[in-house]
XYZ file of C-alpha atoms in Angstrom:
571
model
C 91.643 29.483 -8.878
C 95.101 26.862 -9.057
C 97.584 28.031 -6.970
C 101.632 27.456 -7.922
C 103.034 25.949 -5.627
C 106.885 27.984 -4.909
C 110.128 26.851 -2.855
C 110.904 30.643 -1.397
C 114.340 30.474 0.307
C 115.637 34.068 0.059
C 115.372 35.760 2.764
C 113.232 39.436 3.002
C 116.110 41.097 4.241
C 118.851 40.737 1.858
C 116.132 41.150 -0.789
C 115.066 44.574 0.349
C 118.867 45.453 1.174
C 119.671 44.372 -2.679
C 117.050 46.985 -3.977
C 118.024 49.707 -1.618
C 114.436 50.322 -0.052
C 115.254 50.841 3.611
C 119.273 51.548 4.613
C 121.202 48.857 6.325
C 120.501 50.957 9.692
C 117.054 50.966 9.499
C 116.893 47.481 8.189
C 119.064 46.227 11.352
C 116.668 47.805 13.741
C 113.830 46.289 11.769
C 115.568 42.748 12.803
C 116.214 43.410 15.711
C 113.082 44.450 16.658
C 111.360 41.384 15.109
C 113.534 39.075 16.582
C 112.811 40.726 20.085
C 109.160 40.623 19.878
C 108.964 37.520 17.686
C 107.160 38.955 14.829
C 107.568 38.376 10.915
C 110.010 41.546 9.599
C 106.942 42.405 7.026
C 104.780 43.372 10.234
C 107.504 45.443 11.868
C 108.000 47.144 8.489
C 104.529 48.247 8.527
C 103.830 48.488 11.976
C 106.860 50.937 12.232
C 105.799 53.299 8.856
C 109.545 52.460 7.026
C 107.203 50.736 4.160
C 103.750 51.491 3.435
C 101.846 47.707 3.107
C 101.462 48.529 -0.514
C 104.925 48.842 -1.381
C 105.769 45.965 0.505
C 103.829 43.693 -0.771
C 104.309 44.846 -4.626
C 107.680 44.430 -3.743
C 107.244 41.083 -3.336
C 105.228 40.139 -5.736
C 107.919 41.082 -8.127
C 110.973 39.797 -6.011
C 109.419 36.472 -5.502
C 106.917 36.174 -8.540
C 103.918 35.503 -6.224
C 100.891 36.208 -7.223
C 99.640 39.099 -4.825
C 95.640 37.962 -3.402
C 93.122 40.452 -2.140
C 92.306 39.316 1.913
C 89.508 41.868 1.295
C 86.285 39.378 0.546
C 87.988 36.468 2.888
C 85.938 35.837 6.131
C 86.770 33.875 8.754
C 83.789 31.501 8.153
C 85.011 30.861 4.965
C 88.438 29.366 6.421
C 88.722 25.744 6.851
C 88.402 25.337 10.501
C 90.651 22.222 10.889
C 93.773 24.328 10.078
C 93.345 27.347 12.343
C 95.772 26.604 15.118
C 95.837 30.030 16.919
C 99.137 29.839 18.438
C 100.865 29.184 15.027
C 98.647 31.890 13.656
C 99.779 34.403 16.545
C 103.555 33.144 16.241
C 104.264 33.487 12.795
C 101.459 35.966 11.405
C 100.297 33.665 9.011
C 96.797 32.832 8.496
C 95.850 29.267 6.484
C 93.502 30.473 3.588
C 92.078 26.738 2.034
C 93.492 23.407 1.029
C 94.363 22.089 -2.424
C 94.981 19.059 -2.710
C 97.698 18.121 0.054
C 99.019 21.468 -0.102
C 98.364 24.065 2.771
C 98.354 27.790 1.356
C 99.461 30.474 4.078
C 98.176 34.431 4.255
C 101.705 35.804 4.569
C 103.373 39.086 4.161
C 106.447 37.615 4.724
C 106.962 34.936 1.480
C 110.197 34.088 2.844
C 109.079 32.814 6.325
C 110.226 29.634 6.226
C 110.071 28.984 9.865
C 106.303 29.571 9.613
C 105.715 27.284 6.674
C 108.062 24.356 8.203
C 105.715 24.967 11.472
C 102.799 24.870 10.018
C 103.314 21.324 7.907
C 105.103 19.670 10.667
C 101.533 20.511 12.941
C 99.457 19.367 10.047
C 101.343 16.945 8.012
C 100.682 18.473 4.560
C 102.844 20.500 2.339
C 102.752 24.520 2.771
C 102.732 27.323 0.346
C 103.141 31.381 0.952
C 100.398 33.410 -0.592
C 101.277 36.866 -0.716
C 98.941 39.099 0.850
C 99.246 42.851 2.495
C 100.465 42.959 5.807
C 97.405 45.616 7.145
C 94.721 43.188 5.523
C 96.417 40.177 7.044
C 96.015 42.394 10.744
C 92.455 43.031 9.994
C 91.573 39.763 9.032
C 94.029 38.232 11.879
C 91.516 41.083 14.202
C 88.175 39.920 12.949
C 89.306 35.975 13.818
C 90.270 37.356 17.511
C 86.944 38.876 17.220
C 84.817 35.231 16.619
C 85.235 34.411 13.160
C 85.278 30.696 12.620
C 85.883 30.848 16.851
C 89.501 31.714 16.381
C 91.438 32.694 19.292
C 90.269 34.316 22.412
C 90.034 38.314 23.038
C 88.083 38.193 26.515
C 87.078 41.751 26.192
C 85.885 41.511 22.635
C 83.408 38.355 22.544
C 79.834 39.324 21.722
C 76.913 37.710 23.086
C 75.861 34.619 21.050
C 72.381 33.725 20.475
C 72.128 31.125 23.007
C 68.518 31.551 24.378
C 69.304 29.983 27.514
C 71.404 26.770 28.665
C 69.642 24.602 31.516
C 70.175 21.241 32.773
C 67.969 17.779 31.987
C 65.713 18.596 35.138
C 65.414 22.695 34.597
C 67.013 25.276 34.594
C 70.699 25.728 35.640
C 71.757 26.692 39.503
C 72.887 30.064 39.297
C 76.614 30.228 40.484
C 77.787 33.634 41.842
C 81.680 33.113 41.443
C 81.290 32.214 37.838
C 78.534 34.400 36.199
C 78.430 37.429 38.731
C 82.289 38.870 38.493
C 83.027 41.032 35.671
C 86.419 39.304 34.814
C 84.253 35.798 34.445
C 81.708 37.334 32.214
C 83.380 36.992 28.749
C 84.336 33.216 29.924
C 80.740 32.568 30.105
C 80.216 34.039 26.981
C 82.938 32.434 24.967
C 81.941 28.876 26.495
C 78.341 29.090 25.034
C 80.188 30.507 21.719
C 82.409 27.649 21.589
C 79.309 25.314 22.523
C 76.837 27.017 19.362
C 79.599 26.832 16.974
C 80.203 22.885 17.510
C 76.382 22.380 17.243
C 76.566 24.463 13.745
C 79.496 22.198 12.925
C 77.855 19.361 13.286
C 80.350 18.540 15.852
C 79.948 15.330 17.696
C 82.694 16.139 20.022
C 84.813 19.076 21.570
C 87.871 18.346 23.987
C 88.910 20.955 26.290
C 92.728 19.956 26.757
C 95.489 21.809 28.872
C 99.033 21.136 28.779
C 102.462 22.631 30.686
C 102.362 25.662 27.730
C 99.341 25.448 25.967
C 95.475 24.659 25.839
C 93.775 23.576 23.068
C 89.874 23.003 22.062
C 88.994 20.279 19.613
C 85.757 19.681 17.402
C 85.729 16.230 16.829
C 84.368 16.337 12.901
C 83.214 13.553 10.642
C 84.741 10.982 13.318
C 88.331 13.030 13.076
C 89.268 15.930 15.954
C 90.278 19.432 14.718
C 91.871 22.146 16.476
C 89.402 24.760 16.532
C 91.257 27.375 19.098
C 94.372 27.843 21.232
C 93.321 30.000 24.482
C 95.733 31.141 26.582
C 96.839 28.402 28.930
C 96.194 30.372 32.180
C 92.588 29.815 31.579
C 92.368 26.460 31.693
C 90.854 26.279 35.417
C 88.971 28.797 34.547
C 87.066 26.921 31.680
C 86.780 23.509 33.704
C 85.124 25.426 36.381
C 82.634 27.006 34.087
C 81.440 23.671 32.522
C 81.323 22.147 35.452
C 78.854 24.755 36.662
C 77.296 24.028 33.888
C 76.787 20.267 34.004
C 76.040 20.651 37.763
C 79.533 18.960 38.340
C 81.862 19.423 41.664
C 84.060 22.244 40.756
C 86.431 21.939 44.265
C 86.649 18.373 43.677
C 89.687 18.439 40.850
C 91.326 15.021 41.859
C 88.587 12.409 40.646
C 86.898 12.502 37.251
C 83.513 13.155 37.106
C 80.065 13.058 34.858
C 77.275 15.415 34.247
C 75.073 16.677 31.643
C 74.097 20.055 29.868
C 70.964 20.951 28.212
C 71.663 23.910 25.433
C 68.435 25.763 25.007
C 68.905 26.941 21.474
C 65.310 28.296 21.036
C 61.639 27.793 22.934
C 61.188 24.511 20.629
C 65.063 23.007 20.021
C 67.412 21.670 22.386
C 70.799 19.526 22.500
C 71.699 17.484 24.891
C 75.077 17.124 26.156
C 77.284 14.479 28.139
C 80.239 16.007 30.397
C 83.194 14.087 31.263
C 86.158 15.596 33.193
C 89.291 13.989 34.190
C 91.938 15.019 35.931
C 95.590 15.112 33.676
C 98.970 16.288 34.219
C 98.951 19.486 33.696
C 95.049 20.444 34.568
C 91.592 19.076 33.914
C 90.493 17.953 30.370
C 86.615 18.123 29.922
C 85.113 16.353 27.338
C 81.765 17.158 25.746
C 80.147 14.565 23.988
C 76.833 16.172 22.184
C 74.055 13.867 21.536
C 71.566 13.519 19.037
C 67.973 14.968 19.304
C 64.375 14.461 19.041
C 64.434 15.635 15.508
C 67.375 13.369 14.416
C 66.304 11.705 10.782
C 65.920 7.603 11.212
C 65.699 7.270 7.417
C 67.295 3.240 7.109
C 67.569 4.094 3.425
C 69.830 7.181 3.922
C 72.409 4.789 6.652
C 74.566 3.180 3.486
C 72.891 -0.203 3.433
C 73.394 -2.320 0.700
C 70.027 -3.012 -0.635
C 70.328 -7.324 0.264
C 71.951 -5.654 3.627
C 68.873 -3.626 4.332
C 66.030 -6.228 3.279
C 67.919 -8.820 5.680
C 67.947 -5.889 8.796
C 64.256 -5.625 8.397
C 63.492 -9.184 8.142
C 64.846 -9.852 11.637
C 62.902 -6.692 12.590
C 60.140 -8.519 11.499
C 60.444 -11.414 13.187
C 58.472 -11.770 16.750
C 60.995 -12.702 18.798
C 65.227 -13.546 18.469
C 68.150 -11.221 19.103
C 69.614 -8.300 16.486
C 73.347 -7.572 17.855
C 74.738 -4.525 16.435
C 78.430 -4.643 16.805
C 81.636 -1.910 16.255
C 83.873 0.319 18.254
C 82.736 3.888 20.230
C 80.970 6.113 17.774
C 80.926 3.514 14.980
C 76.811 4.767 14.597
C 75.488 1.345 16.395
C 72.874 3.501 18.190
C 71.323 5.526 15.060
C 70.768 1.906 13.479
C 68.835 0.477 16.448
C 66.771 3.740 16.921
C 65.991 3.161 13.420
C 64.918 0.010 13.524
C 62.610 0.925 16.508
C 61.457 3.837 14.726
C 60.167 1.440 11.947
C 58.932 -0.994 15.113
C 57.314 1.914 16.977
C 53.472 1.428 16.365
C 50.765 1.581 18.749
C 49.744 -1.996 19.332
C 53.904 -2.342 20.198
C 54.876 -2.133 24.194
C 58.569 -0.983 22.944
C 60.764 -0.518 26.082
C 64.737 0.697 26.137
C 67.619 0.204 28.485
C 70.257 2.801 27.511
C 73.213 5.054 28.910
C 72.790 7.401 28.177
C 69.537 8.204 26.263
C 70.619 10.086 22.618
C 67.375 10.650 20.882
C 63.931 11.093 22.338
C 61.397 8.738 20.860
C 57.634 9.748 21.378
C 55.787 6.117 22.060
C 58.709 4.228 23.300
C 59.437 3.826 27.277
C 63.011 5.237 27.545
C 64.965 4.375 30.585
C 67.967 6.312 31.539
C 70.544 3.531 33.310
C 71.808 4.826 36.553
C 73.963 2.444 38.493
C 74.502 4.790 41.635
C 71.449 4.412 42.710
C 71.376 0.817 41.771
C 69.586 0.943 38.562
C 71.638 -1.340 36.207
C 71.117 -2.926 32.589
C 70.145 -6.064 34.476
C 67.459 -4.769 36.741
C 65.978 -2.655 33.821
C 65.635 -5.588 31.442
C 64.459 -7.392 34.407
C 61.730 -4.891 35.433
C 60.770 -4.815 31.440
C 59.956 -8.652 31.817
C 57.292 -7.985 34.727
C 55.227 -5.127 32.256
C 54.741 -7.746 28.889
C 56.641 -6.331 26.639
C 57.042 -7.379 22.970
C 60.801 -5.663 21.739
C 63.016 -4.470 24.272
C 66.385 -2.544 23.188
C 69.376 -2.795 26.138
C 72.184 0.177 25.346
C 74.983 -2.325 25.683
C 75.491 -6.602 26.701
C 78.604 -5.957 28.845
C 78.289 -8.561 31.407
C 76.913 -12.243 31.808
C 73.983 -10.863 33.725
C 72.592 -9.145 31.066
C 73.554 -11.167 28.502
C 71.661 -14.240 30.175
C 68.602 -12.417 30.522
C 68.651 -10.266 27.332
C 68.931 -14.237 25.899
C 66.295 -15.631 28.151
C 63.828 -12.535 27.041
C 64.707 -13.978 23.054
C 63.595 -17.103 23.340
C 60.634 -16.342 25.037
C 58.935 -14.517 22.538
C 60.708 -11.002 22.664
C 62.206 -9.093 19.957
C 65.780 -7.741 21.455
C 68.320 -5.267 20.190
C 71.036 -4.121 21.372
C 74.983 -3.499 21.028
C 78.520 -4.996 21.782
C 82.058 -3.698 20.900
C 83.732 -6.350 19.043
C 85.295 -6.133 15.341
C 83.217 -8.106 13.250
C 80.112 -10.314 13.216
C 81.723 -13.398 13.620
C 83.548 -12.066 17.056
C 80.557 -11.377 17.949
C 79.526 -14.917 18.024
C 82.926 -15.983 20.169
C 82.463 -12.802 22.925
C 79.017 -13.921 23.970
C 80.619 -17.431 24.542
C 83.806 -15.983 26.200
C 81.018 -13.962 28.704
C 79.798 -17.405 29.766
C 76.636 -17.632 27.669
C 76.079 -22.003 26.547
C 77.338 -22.841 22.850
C 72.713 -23.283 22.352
C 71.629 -20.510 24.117
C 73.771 -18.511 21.228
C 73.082 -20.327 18.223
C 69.105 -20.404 19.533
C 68.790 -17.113 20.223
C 70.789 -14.514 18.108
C 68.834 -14.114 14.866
C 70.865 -11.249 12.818
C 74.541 -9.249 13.791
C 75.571 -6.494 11.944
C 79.303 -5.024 12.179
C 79.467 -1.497 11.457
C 81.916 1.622 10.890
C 81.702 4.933 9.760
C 83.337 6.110 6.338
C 84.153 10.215 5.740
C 82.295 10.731 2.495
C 83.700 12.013 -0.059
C 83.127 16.319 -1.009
C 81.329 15.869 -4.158
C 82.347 19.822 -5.518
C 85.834 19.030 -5.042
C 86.712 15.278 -5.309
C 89.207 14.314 -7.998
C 90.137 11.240 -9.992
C 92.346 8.690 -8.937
C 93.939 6.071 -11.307
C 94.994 2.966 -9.254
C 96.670 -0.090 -11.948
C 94.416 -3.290 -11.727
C 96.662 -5.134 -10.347
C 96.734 -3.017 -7.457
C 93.174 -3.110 -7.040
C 92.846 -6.547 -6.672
C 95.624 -6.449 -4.581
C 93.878 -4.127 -2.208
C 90.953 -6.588 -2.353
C 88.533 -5.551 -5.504
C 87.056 -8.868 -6.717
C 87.242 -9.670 -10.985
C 83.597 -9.150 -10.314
C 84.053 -5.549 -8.896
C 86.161 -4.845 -11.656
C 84.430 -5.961 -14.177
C 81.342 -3.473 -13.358
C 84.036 -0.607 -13.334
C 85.669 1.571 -11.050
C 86.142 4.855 -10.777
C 87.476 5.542 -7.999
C 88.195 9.114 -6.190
C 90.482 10.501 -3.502
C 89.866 14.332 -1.215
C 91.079 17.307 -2.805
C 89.587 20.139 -0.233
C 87.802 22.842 -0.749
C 86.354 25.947 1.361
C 82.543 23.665 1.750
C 84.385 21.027 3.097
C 87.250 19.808 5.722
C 89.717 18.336 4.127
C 88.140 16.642 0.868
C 85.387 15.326 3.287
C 81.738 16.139 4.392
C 79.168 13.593 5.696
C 79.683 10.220 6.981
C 77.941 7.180 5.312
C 77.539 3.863 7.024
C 79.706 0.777 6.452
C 77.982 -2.597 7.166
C 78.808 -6.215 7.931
C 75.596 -8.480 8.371
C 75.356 -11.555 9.291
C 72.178 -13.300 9.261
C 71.898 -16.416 11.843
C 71.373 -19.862 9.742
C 71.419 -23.420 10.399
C 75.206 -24.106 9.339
C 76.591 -21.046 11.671
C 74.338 -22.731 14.121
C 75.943 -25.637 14.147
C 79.502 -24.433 13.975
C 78.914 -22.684 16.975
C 77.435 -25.738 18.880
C 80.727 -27.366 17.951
C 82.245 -24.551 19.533
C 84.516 -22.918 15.809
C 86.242 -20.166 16.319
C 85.657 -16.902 14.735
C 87.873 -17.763 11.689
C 85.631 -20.579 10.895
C 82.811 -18.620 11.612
C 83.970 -15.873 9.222
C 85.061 -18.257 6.432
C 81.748 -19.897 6.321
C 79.833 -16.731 6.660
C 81.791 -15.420 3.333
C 80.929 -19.091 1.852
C 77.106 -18.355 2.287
C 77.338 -15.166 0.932
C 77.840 -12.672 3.899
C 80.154 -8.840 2.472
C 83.152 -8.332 4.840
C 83.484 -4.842 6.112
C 86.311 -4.290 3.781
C 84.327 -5.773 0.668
C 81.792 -3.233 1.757
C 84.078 -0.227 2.200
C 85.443 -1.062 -1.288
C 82.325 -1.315 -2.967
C 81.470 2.109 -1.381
C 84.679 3.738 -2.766
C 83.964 1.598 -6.548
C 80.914 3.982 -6.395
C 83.025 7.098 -5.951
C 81.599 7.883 -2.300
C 84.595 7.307 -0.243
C 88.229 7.242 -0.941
C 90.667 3.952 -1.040
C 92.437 6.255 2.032
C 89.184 6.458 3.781
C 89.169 2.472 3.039
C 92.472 1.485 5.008
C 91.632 4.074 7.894
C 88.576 1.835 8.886
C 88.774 -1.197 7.494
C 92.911 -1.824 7.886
C-alpha cells in the first residue's frame, strides 16, 4: 500500500485534554510518570488502564487523520533488518515497519512523538513517518523481537536453542571451556552467540562486528558490502561476548591488551559447514571482535553469472588459456578479487593440471587443487610457498596476494618460465597496477614480459527488481556524469532503490564491476620507457580498454544498478 507521508506537531496531551478523555489530574500523572520512566504517554495510558488501546488509538486516528494499521500479520522477519536499532526501539517505543522510498515509517502509538521520529532519521539519515498502530500490539510485537525475531534485542532468559548442530574448530571439535558453557548465567550467551552467528549465515552476511562503546554495544551484519545494525545488547555484556568467541576461535581470552586471530568452524549440518575468520582488537572502551565468514565448498564459480562484459570475459579466458604469463587481479578488501581467480581455476582445474595455491586465508575448498594455508609464525610465507611450488613442476600456481618484492620476483620468475600465475594486489585501477609492481622494485622488462592480463574490479549493490523505480536524469546530465553519445544513443533507462520488505534498502545481490586490461605491445613499451599510470591509462582507453566508471555506467544504462550505486564505487 502508499503511505502519506504527515508533519504531526501537536502534542498527545493537549489533544486528549481538548476532548476531555482523561481529567487534567490524571493526565498530569500520566506525564509525569512517562517522563520518569522515559516511556511514550500512549504506553503509560495503556499500561496504567486510564484508556483501553482501542480507544486510544481510534482516537488518534481521528485527531491526527492517520490511517490506523493492523501489527497483527507483521513478523519480525518481515522487518527490514538494517533499521532495527534496539536501543531507539526500547527508548522511544517505536518499531520501523519498511522503507518507501527515502522515507522511514515508524510503529507508534504515540503519532506525536517527535523526539522519536527526529531520533530515528538523525541515526539513519532518511526521512521518518508515524504509522498509527495499537499500543498492546506494538508490546507484543516489541515482545516477540526481544524473543528472536529478525535477532532483535537481547532477553537472556528467553533465547531458544537454534539449530546449530554443532560449532567446532578447522582441526575438530571445539575445547570445551567450563567458565563459559558450564554456569547457568553463561548459558543463554552461548546460545544467543550461535543465534547471532546462524542468522548472518541466512543473511548472507559477509561480516558481523561486535563493537562496545562507553554506553552502548552494537552488532553489525555487514550486507551487500554495507554494515547494518542488527542488535543493541546491553553494554555490560560486552566482555562477556569477546570471551565467548574467543573460546570459540580457540583465542586467548586473559590476554585483552594485544589483538589476536583465530578461526571458527560452524557445523550447520553432518554435510555443510562455514568457515569463519576471528579478529579481536583491543579499543577504548572494550574489545571489538570481528567475524569475517568465508565462502564454502559449495560456493557457485559460474564466470558468466560475475558481471563480465561479454569482450571482458572472452579476454579473461584467453589469458587463462595461455601456458604461461601473469593474470593480476586488482581492487580494494572485499572488492570479489578472490571469487574471480577461484573461477578461473575452477575452469583450469582438470586432471592432467598440477594446480597449486598460496593463500591467507583459504575461502573455498577446491577438490583437485593443492591448497596451502600461509602461516608466517611458523615461517611459512608467500615466498617460501611459491618457492616450494617450483621444486614439485607445477603448471598454474595462484599466490593470495604480491605484497612484497620477494614474491613479486619469484611469482615473475615462475611467468616467464612457463607457468601460468594468478594472483591479487590492492591498487585502484589496471594501469596502477602496472606502476606498483615497479614502485616494489620489479625491472621496467621483467613487467612488460611477464604480466599478460590485469583486471580492476569492484562490487556494485544490485538493484531490487520488485521494487526499483524510474529515474529521469536530463541528457545533459548524463553525459555530464560520463554516458558516451554512443551510450545514449542505445537508450537509457535508468533506475534508482525504492525499498521494499524482500530487500535492504532498494538493494539485493551484488554484481561485479570490471576493468581489464589486456597486456600488448604498445603498453609494453610505455612501460619500458618507464610512463606513468596516466599514460598508461590514456593509451589503454585509446586501444579500447572500459574504465571502471564506463563499466559501472553501462551496468546502471541496463537498469541493474543505480547512478547512486555508480558514484559510491566508482567516485
Amino acid at each position: 500500500m502508499t503511505l502519506p507521508i504527515n508533519s504531526i506537531r501537536s502534542g498527545l496531551a493537549r489533544s486528549l485534554a481538548a476532548a476531555s478523555l482523561l481529567s487534567p489530574d490524571e493526565l498530569d500523572r500520566a506525564q509525569s510518570q512517562a517522563r520518569q520512566e522515559g516511556k511514550p504517554l500512549s504506553t503509560v495510558l495503556v499500561e496504567q488502564h486510564l484508556l483501553p488501546s482501542s480507544t486510544l488509538a481510534r482516537f488518534c486516528e481521528q485527531e491526527f487523520d492517520l490511517p490506523l494499521v493492523d501489527l497483527n500479520d507483521v513478523e519480525p522477519d518481515q522487518l527490514p533488518p538494517q533499521y532495527l536499532s534496539m536501543d531507539l526501539i526500547e527508548r522511544h517505543h517505536a518499531v520501523p515497519i519498511c522503507l518507501q522510498g527515502k522515507v522511514l515509517y515508524l510503529a507508534m502509538s504515540d503519532p506525536t512523538d517527535v523526539a522519536a521520529l527526529e531520533d530515528f532519521s538523525f541515526r539513519f539519515n532518511l526521512v521518518t513517518d508515524a504509522l498509527l498502530v495499537e499500543e498492546d500490539k506494538l508490546q507484543q510485537l516489541l515482545t516477540r523481537l526481544h524473543q528472536g525475531g529478525r535477532n532483535g534485542g537481547l532477553d537472556l532468559e528467553h533465547i531458544e536453542d537454534t539449530d546449530i548442530s554443532g560449532l567446532e574448530l578447522d582441526d575438530g571439535p571445539a575445547e570445551h571451556d567450563a567458565d563459559m558453557d558450564n554456569t547457568d548465567d553463561d548459558a543463554p550467551i552461548v546460545r544467543y552467540i550461535n543465534k547471532i552467528l546462524l542468522d548472518a549465515v541466512r543473511k548472507e552476511a559477509s561480516d558481523l562486528h561486535f563493537e562496545p562503546y562507553e554506553r552502548f554495544y552494537r552488532i553489525r551484519f555487514r550486507i551487500d558490502g554495507l554494515l547494518h545494525e542488527i542488535a543493541s545488547p546491553p553494554v555490560n555484556l560486552a566482555t562477556r561476548f569477546a570471551a565467548r568467541i574467543k573460546v570459540m576461535a580457540r583465542l586467548d581470552i586473559a590476554e585483552r591488551r594485544l589483538p589476536q586471530d583465530g578461526r571458527i568452524k560452524l557445523k550447520l549440518s553432518r554435510s555443510k559447514s562455514v568457515d569463519m575468520r576471528v579478529n579481536s582488537l583491543p579499543t577504548q572502551w572494550g574489545e571489538k571482535v570481528v567475524i569475517r565468514i568465508l565462502g564454502s565448498s559449495g560456493a557457485r564459480l559460474d564466470i558468466d553469472q560475475l558481471g563480465y562484459e561479454e569482450h571482458q570475459k572472452q579476454l579473461y579466458l584467453a589469458a587463462l588459456r595461455k601456458p604461461q604469463g601473469m593474470i593480476l587481479v586488482t581492487g580494494p578488501t572485499g572488492s570479489g578479487k578472490t571469487v574471480s581467480l577461484y573461477t578461473g581455476l575452477s575452469i583450469l582445474n582438470t586432471v592432467t593440471a598440477n594446480i597449486s595455491t598460496a593463500e591467507d586465508p583459504i575461502e573455498i575448498n577446491l577438490p583437485g587443487i593443492n591448497q596451502v594455508q600461509i602461516n608466517p609464525k611458523a615461517g611459512l610465507t608467500f615466498a617460501h610457498a611459491l618457492r616450494a611450488f617450483l621444486r614439485q613442476d607445477p603448471d598454474i600456481i595462484m599466490v593470495g596476494e604480491i605484497r612484497d618484492l620477494e614474491t613479486a620476483e619469484i611469482a615473475v620468475k615462475a611467468a616467464q618460465t612457463g607457468h601460468l600465475v594468478l594472483s591479487t594486489l590492492h591498487t585502484n585501477s589496471a594501469t596502477e597496477t602496472l606502476t606498483r609492481l615497479g614502485n616494489m622494485g620489479l625491472p621496467a622488462y621483467n613487467i612488460a614480459s611477464s604480466v599478460s592480463l590485469i583486471m580492476a574490479q569492484r562490487l556494485a549493490r544490485k538493484l531490487c527488481p520488485h521494487c526499483k523505480t524510474r529515474e529521469q536524469v536530463p541528457e545533459d546530465q548524463l553525459l555530464a556524469l560520463g554516458f558516451s553519445p554512443a551510450q545514449l544513443a542505445r537508450g537509457v533507462e535508468l533506475y534508482k532503490a525504492a525499498g521494499c520488505n524482500r530487500c535492504t534498502g532498494g538493494y539485493k545481490g551484488r554484481i561485479g564491476i570490471y576493468e581489464v586490461l589486456p597486456m600488448n605491445d604498445r603498453l609494453a613499451n610505455l612501460i619500458m620507457e618507464g610512463a606513468n599510470a596516466l599514460a598508461l591509462a590514456r593509451a589503454a582507453e585509446q586501444d579500447g580498454m572500459v574504465s571502471l566508471r564506463r563499466a559501472a555506467l553501462e551496468k546502471a544504462r541496463a537498469g541493474m544498478i543505480s547512478l547512486a550505486e555508480v558514484n559510491r564505487i566508482s567516485g
